[in-house]
């Protein structure tokens, strides 16, 4: 049997965010706390529900520190509002890159009438830890529409680079560390060589079946690769396969609690106090409610 380049296969956990909005939680995982600077990855949906229930699934204002959130829609529509005063609709293929730095709050609401109609809302959201020198920078927000993201199609493989550089393409999204994130679709039998330049890399299989260097990967699973390996991914079966490839250079250990990420545990504790005491500004056009700390919800 050929030696596999995979370090481990991650089984996702299921989480219910309420009102029918269910997610597969990929990171963090007991077997992989992070992949490069990526410390969190959720796959929500696809879900189709009625308008009234969709509004109940709105994510009310909540805080972040020490990270950048990366929101990438596969289908549906979401409205983002944050404490910088940004209001931005996101549609499939767009990238919302929100740098929390020393602190930001935002909401994610399903206001579009078509948000949950077929094929429903489907979202991949990841968190990228910031380098220690950037953990307390001023918060910022960048929206990059799908038309600006580089794409290529060859030999039955289509791919779009969401962030960083991979497959010979570079995304215009501004990042603060060495990383990459790419969306791929492989026609049956199509194969692609995954990036090998960066130390930590992984592939999350959104749907379909693939074989990676002799190892089968099932839908919803993530394969993490050994440094220096050059994995080859082949779509199996009669249907196309859809994947998210991501990774980068590790930044060192990070503490992750609720929506807070930091290299210092005491900074997490301070963020808890700041949220409890109302020291985070809320979005100016969405400040009638907020999500309390998990311990206070009980």
PDB file of C-alpha atoms in Angstrom, residues 10 31 39 43 52 62 73 102 153 173 184 192 194 220 233 249-250 263 283 288:
ATOM      1  CA  UNK A  10     -10.837  14.888  11.273  1.00  0.00           C
ATOM      2  CA  UNK A  31      -6.767  16.106  16.928  1.00  0.00           C
ATOM      3  CA  UNK A  39      -8.191  28.147  14.375  1.00  0.00           C
ATOM      4  CA  UNK A  43     -19.884  24.635   7.602  1.00  0.00           C
ATOM      5  CA  UNK A  52     -40.308  33.994   9.748  1.00  0.00           C
ATOM      6  CA  UNK A  62     -21.464  39.634  19.347  1.00  0.00           C
ATOM      7  CA  UNK A  73     -21.239  31.829   1.026  1.00  0.00           C
ATOM      8  CA  UNK A 102      -8.349  44.817  19.663  1.00  0.00           C
ATOM      9  CA  UNK A 153     -10.620  25.714 -14.954  1.00  0.00           C
ATOM     10  CA  UNK A 173      -7.879  39.858  -0.130  1.00  0.00           C
ATOM     11  CA  UNK A 184     -12.490  23.602  -5.732  1.00  0.00           C
ATOM     12  CA  UNK A 192      -5.591  18.094  -8.877  1.00  0.00           C
ATOM     13  CA  UNK A 194      -2.761  20.306  -3.836  1.00  0.00           C
ATOM     14  CA  UNK A 220     -17.817  16.244   5.784  1.00  0.00           C
ATOM     15  CA  UNK A 233      -6.802  14.532  -5.023  1.00  0.00           C
ATOM     16  CA  UNK A 249       2.377  28.915   8.316  1.00  0.00           C
ATOM     17  CA  UNK A 250       1.615  28.291  12.025  1.00  0.00           C
ATOM     18  CA  UNK A 263      -1.851  34.348  22.514  1.00  0.00           C
ATOM     19  CA  UNK A 283     -23.182  48.203  15.382  1.00  0.00           C
ATOM     20  CA  UNK A 288     -31.168  46.805  20.199  1.00  0.00           C
TER      21      UNK A 288
END
